[in-house]
Short mmCIF file of C-alpha atoms and ligand atoms in Angstrom, two decimals:
data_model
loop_
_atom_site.label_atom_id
_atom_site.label_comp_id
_atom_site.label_asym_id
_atom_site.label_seq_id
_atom_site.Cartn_x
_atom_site.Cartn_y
_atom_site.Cartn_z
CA UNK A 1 -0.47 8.49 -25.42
CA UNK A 2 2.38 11.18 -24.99
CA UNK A 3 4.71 10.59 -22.61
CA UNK A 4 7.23 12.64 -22.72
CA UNK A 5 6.67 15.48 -19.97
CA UNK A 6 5.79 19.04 -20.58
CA UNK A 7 8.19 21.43 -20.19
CA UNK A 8 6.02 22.97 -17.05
CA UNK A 9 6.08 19.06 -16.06
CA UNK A 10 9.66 18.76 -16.22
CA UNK A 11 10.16 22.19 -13.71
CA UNK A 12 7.58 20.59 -11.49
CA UNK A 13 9.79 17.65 -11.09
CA UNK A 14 13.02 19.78 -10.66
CA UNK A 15 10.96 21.59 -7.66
CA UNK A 16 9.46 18.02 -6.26
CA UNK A 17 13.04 17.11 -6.44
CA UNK A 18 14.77 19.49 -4.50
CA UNK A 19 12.28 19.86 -1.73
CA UNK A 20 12.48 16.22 -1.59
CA UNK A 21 16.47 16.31 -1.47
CA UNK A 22 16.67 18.63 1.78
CA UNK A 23 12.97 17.29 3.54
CA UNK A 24 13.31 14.05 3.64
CA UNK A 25 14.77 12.83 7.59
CA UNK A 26 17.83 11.34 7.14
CA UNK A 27 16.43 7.94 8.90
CA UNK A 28 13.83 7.31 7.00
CA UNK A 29 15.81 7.61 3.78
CA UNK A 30 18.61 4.98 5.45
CA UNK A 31 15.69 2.79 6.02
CA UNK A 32 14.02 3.49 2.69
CA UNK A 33 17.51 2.19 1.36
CA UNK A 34 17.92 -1.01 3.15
CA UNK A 35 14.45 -1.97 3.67
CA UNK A 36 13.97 -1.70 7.03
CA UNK A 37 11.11 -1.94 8.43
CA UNK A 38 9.38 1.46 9.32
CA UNK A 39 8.15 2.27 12.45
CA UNK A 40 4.76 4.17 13.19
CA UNK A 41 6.68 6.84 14.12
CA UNK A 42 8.50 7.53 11.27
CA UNK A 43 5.05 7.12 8.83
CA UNK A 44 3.10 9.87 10.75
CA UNK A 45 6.16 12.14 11.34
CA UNK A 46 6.90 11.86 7.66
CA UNK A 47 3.02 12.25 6.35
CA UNK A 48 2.66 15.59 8.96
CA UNK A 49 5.80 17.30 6.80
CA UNK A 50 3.69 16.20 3.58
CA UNK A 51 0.84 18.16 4.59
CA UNK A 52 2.27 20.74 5.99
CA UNK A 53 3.32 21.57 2.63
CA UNK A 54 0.31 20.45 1.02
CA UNK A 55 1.51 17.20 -0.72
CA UNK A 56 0.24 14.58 1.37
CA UNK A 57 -3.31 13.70 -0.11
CA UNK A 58 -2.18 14.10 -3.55
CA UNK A 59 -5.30 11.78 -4.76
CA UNK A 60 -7.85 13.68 -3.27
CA UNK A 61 -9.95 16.42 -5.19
CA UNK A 62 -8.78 20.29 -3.79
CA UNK A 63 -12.01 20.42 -1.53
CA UNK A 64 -10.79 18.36 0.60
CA UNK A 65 -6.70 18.92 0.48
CA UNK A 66 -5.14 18.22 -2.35
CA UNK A 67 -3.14 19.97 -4.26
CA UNK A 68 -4.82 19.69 -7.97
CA UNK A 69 -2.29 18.26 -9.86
CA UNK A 70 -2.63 17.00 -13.20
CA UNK A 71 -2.03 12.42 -13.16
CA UNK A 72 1.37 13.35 -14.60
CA UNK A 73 2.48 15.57 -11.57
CA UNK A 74 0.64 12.99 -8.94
CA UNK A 75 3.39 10.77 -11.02
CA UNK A 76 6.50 12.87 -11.17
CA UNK A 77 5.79 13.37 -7.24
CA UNK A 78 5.37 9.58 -6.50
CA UNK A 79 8.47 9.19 -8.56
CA UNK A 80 10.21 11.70 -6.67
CA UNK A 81 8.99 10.91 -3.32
CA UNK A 82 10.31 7.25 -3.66
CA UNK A 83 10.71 7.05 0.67
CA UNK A 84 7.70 5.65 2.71
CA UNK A 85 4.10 4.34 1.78
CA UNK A 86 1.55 5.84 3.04
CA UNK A 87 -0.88 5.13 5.52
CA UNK A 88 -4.37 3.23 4.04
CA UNK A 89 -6.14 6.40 5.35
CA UNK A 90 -4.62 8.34 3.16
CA UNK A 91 -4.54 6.04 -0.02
CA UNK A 92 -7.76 4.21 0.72
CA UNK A 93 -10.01 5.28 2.80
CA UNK A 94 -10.17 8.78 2.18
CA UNK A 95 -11.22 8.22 -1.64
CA UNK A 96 -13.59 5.83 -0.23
CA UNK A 97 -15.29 8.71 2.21
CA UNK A 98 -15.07 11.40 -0.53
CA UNK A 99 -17.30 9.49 -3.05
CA UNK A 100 -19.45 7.22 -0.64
CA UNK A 101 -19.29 9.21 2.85
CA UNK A 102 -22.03 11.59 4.30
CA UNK A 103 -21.12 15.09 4.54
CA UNK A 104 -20.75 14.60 8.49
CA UNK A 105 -18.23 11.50 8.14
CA UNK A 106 -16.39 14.02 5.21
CA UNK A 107 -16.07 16.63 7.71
CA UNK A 108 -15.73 14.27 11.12
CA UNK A 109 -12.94 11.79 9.47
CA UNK A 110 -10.83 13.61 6.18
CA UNK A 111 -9.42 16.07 7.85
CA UNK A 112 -8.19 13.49 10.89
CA UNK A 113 -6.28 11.59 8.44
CA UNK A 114 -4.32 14.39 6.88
CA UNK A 115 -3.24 15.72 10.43
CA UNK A 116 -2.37 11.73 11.06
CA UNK A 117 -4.49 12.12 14.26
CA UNK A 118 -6.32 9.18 13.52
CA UNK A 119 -4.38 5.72 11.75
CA UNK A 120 -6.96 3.31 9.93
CA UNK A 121 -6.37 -0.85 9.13
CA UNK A 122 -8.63 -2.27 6.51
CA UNK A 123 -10.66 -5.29 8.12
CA UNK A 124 -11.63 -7.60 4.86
CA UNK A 125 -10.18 -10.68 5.19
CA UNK A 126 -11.19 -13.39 7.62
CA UNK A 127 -10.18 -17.30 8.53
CA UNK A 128 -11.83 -18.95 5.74
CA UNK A 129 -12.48 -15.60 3.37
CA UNK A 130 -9.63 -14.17 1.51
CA UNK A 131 -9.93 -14.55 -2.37
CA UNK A 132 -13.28 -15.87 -1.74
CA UNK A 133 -14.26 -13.04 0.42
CA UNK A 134 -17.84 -12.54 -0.11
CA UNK A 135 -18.16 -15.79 2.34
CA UNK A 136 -17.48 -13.27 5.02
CA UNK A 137 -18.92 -14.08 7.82
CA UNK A 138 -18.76 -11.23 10.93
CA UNK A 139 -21.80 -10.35 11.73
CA UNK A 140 -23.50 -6.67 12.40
CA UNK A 141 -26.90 -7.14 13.65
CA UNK A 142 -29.06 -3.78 14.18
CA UNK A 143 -30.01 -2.87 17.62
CA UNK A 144 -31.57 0.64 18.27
CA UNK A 145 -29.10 3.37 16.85
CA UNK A 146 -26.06 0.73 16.99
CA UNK A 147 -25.40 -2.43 15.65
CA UNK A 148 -23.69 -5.41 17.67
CA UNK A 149 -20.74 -6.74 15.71
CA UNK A 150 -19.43 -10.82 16.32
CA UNK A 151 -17.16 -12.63 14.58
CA UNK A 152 -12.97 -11.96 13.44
CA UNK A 153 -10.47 -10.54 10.90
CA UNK A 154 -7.27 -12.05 9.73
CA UNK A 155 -4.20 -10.74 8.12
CA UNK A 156 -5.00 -7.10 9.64
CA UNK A 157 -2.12 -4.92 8.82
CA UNK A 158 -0.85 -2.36 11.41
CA UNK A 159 -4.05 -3.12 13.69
CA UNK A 160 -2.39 -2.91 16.58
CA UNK A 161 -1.47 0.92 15.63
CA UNK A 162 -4.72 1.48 14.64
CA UNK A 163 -7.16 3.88 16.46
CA UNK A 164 -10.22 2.56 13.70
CA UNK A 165 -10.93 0.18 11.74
CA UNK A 166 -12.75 0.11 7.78
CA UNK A 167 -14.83 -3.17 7.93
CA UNK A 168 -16.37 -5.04 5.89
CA UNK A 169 -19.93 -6.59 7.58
CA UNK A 170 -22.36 -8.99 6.94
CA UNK A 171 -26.06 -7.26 7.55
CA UNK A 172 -27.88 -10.16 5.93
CA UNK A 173 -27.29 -13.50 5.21
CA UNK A 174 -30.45 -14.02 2.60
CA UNK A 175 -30.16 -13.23 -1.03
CA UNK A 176 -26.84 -13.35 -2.68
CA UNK A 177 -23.79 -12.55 -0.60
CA UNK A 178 -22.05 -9.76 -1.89
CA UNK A 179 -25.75 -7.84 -1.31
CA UNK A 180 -25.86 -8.81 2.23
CA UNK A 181 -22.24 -7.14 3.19
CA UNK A 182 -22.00 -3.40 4.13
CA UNK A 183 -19.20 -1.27 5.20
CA UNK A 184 -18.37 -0.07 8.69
CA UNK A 185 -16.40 1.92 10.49
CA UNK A 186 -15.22 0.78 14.03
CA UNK A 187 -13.12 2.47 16.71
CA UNK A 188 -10.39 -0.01 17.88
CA UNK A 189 -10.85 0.82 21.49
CA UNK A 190 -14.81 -0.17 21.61
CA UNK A 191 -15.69 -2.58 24.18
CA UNK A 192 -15.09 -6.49 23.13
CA UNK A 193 -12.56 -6.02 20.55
CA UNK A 194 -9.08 -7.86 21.10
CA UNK A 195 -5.59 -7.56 18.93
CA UNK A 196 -3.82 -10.71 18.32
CA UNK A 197 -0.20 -10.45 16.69
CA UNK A 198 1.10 -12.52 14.41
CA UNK A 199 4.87 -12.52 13.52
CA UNK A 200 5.48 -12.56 9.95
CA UNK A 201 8.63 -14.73 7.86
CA UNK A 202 10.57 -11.76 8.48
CA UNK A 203 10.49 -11.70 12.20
CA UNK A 204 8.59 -8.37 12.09
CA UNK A 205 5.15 -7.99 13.83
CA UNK A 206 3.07 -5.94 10.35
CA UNK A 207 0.19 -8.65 11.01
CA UNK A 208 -2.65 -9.24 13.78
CA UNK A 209 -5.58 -11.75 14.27
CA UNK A 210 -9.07 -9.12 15.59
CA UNK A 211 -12.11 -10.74 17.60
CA UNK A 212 -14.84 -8.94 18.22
CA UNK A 213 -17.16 -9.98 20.77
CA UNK A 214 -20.54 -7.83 21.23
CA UNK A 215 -18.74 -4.77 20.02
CA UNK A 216 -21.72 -1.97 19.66
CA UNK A 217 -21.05 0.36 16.80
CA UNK A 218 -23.19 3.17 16.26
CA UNK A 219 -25.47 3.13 13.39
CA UNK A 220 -23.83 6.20 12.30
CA UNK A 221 -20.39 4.68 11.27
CA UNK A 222 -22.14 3.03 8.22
CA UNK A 223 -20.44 3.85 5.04
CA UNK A 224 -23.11 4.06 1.96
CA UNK A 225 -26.11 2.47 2.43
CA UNK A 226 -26.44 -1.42 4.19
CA UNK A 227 -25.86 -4.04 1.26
CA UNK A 228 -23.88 -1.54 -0.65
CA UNK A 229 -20.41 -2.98 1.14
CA UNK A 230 -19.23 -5.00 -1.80
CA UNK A 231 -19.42 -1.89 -4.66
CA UNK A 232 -17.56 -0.02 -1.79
CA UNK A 233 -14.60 -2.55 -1.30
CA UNK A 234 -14.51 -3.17 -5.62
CA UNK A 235 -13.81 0.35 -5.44
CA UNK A 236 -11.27 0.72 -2.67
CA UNK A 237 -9.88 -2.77 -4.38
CA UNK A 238 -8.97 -0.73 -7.62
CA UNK A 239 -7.03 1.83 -5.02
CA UNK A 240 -5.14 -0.13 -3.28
CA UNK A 241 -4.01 -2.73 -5.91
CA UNK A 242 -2.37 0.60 -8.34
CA UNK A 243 -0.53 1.56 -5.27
CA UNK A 244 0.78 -1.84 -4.93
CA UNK A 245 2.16 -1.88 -8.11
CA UNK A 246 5.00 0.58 -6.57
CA UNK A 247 6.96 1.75 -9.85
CA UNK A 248 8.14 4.36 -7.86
CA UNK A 249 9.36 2.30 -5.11
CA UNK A 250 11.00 -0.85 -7.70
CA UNK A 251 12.88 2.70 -9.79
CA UNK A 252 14.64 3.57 -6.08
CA UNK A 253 15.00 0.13 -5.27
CA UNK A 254 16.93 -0.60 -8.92
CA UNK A 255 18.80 2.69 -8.16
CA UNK A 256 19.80 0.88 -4.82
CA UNK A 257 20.72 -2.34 -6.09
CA UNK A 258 23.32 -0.80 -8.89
CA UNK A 259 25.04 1.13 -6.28
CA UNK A 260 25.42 -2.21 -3.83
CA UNK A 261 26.91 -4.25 -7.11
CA UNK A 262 29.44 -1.43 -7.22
CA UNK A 263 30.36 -1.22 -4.26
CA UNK A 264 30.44 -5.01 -3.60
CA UNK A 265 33.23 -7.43 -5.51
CA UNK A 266 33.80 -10.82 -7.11
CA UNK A 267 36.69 -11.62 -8.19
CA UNK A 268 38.31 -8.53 -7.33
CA UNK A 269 36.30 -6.36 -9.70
CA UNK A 270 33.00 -3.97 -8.46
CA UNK A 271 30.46 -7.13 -9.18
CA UNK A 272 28.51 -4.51 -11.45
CA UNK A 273 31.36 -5.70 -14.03
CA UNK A 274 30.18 -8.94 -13.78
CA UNK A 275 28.67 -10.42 -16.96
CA UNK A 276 25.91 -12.58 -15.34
CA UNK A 277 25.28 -10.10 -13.06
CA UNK A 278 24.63 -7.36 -15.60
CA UNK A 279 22.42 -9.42 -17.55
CA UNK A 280 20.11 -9.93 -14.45
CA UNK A 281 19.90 -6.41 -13.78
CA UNK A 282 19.41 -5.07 -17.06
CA UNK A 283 16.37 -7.71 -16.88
CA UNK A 284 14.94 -6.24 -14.13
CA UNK A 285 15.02 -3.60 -15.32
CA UNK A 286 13.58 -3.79 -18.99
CA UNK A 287 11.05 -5.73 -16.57
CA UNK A 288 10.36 -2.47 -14.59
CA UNK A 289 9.98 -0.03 -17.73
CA UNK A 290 7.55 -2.53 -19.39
CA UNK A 291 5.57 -1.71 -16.04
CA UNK A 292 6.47 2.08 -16.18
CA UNK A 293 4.63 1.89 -19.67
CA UNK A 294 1.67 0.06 -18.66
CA UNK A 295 1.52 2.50 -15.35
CA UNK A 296 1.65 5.54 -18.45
CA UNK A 297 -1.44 3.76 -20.10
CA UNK A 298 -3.21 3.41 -16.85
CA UNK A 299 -2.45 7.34 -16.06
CA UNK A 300 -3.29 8.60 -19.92
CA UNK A 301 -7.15 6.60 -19.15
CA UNK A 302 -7.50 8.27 -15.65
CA UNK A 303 -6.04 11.80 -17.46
CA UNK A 304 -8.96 11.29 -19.90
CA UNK A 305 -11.31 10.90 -17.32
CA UNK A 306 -11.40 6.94 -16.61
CA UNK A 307 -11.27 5.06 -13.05
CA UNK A 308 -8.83 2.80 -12.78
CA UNK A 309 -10.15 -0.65 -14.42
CA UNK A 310 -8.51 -4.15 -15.04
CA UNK A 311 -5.42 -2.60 -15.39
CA UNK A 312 -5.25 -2.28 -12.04
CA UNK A 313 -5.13 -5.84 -11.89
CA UNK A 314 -2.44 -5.88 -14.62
CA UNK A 315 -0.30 -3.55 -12.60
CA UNK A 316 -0.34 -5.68 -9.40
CA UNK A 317 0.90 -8.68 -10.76
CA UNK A 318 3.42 -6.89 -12.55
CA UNK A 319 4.31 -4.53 -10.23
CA UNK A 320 4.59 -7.36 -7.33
CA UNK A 321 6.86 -9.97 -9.75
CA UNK A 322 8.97 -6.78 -10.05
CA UNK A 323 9.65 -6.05 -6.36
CA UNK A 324 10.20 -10.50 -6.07
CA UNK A 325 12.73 -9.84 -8.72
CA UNK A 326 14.58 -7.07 -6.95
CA UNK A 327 14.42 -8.30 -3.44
CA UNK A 328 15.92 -11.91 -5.15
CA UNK A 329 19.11 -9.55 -6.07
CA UNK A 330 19.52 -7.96 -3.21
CA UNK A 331 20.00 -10.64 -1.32
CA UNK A 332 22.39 -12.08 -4.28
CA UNK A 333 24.34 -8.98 -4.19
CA UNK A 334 24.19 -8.80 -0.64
CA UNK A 335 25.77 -12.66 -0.37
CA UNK A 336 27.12 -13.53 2.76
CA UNK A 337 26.20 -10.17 4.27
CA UNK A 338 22.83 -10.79 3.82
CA UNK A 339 22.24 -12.85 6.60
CA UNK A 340 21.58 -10.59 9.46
CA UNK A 341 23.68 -10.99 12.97
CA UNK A 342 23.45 -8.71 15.69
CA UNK A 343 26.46 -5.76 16.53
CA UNK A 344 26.37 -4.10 19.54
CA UNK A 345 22.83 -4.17 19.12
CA UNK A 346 22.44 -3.15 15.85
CA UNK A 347 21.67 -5.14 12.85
CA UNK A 348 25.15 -5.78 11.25
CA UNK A 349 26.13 -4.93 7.37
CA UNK A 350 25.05 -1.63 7.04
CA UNK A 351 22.76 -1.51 3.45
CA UNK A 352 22.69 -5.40 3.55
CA UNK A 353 21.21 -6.29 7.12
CA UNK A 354 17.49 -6.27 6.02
CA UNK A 355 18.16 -7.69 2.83
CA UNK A 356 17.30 -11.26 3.88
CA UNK A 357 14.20 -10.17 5.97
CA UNK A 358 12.96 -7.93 2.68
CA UNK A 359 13.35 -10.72 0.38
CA UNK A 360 11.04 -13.82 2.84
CA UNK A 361 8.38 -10.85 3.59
CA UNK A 362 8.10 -9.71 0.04
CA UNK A 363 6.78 -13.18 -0.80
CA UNK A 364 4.03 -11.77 0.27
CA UNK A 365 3.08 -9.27 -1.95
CA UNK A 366 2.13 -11.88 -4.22
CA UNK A 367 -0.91 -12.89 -2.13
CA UNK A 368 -1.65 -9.42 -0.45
CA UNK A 369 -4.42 -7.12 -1.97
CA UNK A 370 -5.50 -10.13 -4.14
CA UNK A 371 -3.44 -13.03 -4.72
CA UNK A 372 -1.88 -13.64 -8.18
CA UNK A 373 -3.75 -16.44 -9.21
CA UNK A 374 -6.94 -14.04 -8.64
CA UNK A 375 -5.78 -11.16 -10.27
CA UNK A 376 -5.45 -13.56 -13.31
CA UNK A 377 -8.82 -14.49 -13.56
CA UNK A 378 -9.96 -11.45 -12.89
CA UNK A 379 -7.84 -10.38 -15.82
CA UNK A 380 -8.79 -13.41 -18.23
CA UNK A 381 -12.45 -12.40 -17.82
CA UNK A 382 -12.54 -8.37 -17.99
CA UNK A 383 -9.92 -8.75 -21.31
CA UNK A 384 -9.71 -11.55 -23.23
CA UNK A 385 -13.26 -12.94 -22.56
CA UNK A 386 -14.59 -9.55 -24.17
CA UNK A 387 -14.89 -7.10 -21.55
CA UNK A 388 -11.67 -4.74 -22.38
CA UNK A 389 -12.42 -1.01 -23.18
C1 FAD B 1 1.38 -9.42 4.38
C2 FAD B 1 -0.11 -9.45 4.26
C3 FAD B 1 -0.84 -8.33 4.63
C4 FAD B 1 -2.23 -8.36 4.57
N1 FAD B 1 -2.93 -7.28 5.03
C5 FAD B 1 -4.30 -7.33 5.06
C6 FAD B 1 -5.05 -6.27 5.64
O1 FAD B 1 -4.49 -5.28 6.13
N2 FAD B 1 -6.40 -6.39 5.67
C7 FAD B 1 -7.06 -7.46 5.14
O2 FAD B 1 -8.28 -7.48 5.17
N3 FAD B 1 -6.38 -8.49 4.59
C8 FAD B 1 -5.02 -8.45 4.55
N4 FAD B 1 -4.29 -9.51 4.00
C9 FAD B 1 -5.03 -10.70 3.54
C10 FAD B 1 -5.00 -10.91 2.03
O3 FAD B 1 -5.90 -10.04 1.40
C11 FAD B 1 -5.36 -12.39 1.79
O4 FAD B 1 -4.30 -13.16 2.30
C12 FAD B 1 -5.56 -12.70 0.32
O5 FAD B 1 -6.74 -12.13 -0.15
C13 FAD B 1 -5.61 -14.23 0.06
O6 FAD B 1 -6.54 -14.84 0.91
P1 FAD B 1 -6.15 -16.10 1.82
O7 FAD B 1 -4.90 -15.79 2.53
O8 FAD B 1 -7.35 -16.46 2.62
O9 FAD B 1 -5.81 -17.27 0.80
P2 FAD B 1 -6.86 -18.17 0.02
O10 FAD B 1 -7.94 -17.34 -0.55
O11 FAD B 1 -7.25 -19.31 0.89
O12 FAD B 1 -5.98 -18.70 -1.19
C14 FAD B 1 -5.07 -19.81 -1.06
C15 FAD B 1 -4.47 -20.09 -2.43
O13 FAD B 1 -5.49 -20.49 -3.34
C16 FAD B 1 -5.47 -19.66 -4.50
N5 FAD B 1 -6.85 -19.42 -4.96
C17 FAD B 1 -7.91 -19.06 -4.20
N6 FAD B 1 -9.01 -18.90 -4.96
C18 FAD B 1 -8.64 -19.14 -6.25
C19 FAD B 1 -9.32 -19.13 -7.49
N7 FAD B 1 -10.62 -18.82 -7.58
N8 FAD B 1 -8.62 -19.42 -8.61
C20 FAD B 1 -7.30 -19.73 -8.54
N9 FAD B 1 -6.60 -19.77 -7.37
C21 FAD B 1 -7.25 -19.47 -6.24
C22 FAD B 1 -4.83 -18.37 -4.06
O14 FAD B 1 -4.23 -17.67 -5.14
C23 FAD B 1 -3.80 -18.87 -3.07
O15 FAD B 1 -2.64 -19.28 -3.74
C24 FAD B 1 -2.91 -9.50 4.05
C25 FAD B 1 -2.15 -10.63 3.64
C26 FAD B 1 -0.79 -10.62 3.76
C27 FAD B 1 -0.03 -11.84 3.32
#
């Protein structure tokens, strides 16, 4: 594995850089900065100036919009993007589409998500199927060209933004249960389907409760064949749990976190002088390049051809115990100022005021997109019991 960039690499970066430098909206790079929560809004606005200049689907093959980069520029340029996820259509379900999607879902649905037109939530999880979530239990039953879906969906990020829904289904309840789910797609303003918030430990609303109550999909919206839902979502999985791993995200959080210890003081010295305090961020951040290596393995396999495997697992857990880490400091840094109090308003402390609302919601990213203890086993049995590459 080389990892030291090409020179062509390094004047990619130095162009990703500066367009980054004078593109990027002022507010979303405050917010980026003191983890604010972002707004709708500022996701689509942000993801339209992507496209425009061609950067937005950077994942997708150059039929269908992106740009053709090698896996080290898709790095650099997640390095140097740093501000703002993206949207699951963009990092999901659009990979999803490309390799399992019929030519008229390609050409109805890829080009809606680039333009933002249309904003997906991923409906997987339900009361009672989370880790375990091939007990899933709503129902679509076949009638005529539709089928009538019962039953509800927990834990649904950003569903009350969403104009559709990717859905996993159960089509069959004989055989083994991963072969009875399928994958759907469902239009969130179809008869007999109700949003529920629910307020998260940060006060913010990210998460919703869905019923659906004889809610006719067409047929049509099927993804892959019927009992292929479960090879679908293993594959989407393996998406979603290397974006998680955020090294990107952690490097401009770090970046962050040094600046607030010298600006703040103890003692009457910047608190970046501080012994203790040194030590715990030079942990973090030998913690963070161990994960920037394994991120370079992960990249030299797909480089060489190879899907993401169970490194993807290795990545999340990493990559989440990271961001824990670094949200823990902030609010150490932050001290008294991290407890937020309204001014005028506003959210008062400047850089500090969401540091207390980052740190109880990123508790969650230990159980989000496959919970710790899961990714472990998944881990003990694809490597050690025999099953590495
Ligand atoms: C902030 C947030 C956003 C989310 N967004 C979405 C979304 O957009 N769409 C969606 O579909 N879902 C979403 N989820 C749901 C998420 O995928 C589930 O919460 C997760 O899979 C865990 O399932 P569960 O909550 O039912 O917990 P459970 O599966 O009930 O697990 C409870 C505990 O038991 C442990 N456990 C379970 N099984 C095992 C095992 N076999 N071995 C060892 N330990 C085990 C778990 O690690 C956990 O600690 C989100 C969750 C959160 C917190």
């Amino acid at each position: 594995m080389d990892i030291d960039f090409s020179p062509q690499d390094r004047a990619f970066q130095q162009e990703v850089r500066a367009w980054f430098k004078t593109h990027t909206p002022a507010d979303l790079k405050r917010k980026t900065v003191t983890g604010e929560m972002l707004q709708k809004d500022d996701i689509v606005q942000w993801q339209r100036r992507l496209d425009a200049q061609g950067w937005l689907v950077t994942g997708w093959p150059k039929e269908h919009g992106g740009p053709g980069w090698t896996p080290t520029q898709r790095y650099i340029f997640d390095l140097e993007r740093a501000a703002a996820s993206l949207s699951m259509g963009v990092i999901m379900l659009g990979p999803v589409l490309i390799a399992f999607g019929t030519p008229e879902q390609k050409a109805q649905y890829l080009p809606r998500i680039r333009r933002c037109d249309d904003w997906w939530c991923q409906g997987y999880s339900e009361p009672g199927a989370g880790s375990d979530l091939a007990s899933l239990k709503t129902t679509a039953v076949a009638d005529g060209d539709d089928y009538i879906v019962n039953g509800s969906k927990i834990w649904t990020t950003y569903a009350h933004w969403a104009t559709h829904m990717f859905c996993l289904v159960r089509t069959s309840s004989t055989g083994k249960k991963q072969g009875g789910i399928s994958f759907l797609l469902i239009e969130m303003d179809r008869a007999g389907i109700e949003v529920k918030p629910i307020v998260s430990i940060d006060g913010e609303h990210h998460l919703n409760q869905v019923f659906f109550t004889d809610v006719r999909v067409p047929r049509k919206n099927l993804v892959g064949r019927e009992g292929q839902g479960w090879d679908i979502a293993k594959y989407l999985l393996t998406h979603e749990r290397t974006s998680i791993a955020g090294v990107a995200d952690c490097k401009a959080h770090l970046a962050n976190l040094y600046a607030a210890a010298d600006e703040r003081r103890s003692g009457g010295r910047p608190l970046a002088e501080d012994g203790a305090m040194r030590l715990k961020l030079a942990r973090a951040e030998i913690e963070l390049m161990a994960l920037e290596y394994t991120n370079f393995r992960v990249l030299a396999a797909t480089a060489a051809g190879k899907a993401p495997g169970p490194e993807s697992s290795l990545l999340k857990t990493m990559g989440t115990a990271v961001q824990q880490t670094l949200s823990e400091l902030d609010v150490e840094i932050a001290a008294e100022m991290a407890w937020p109090w309204h001014e005028g308003g506003e959210l008062g402390h400047g850089r500090y005021a969401h540091a207390m609302p980052r740190y109880c919601f990123s508790r969650a990213a230990t159980i989000y997109g496959g919970s710790d203890e899961v990714q472990k086993n998944v881990l003990a049995k694809m490597l050690l019991a025999g099953g590495a590459r």
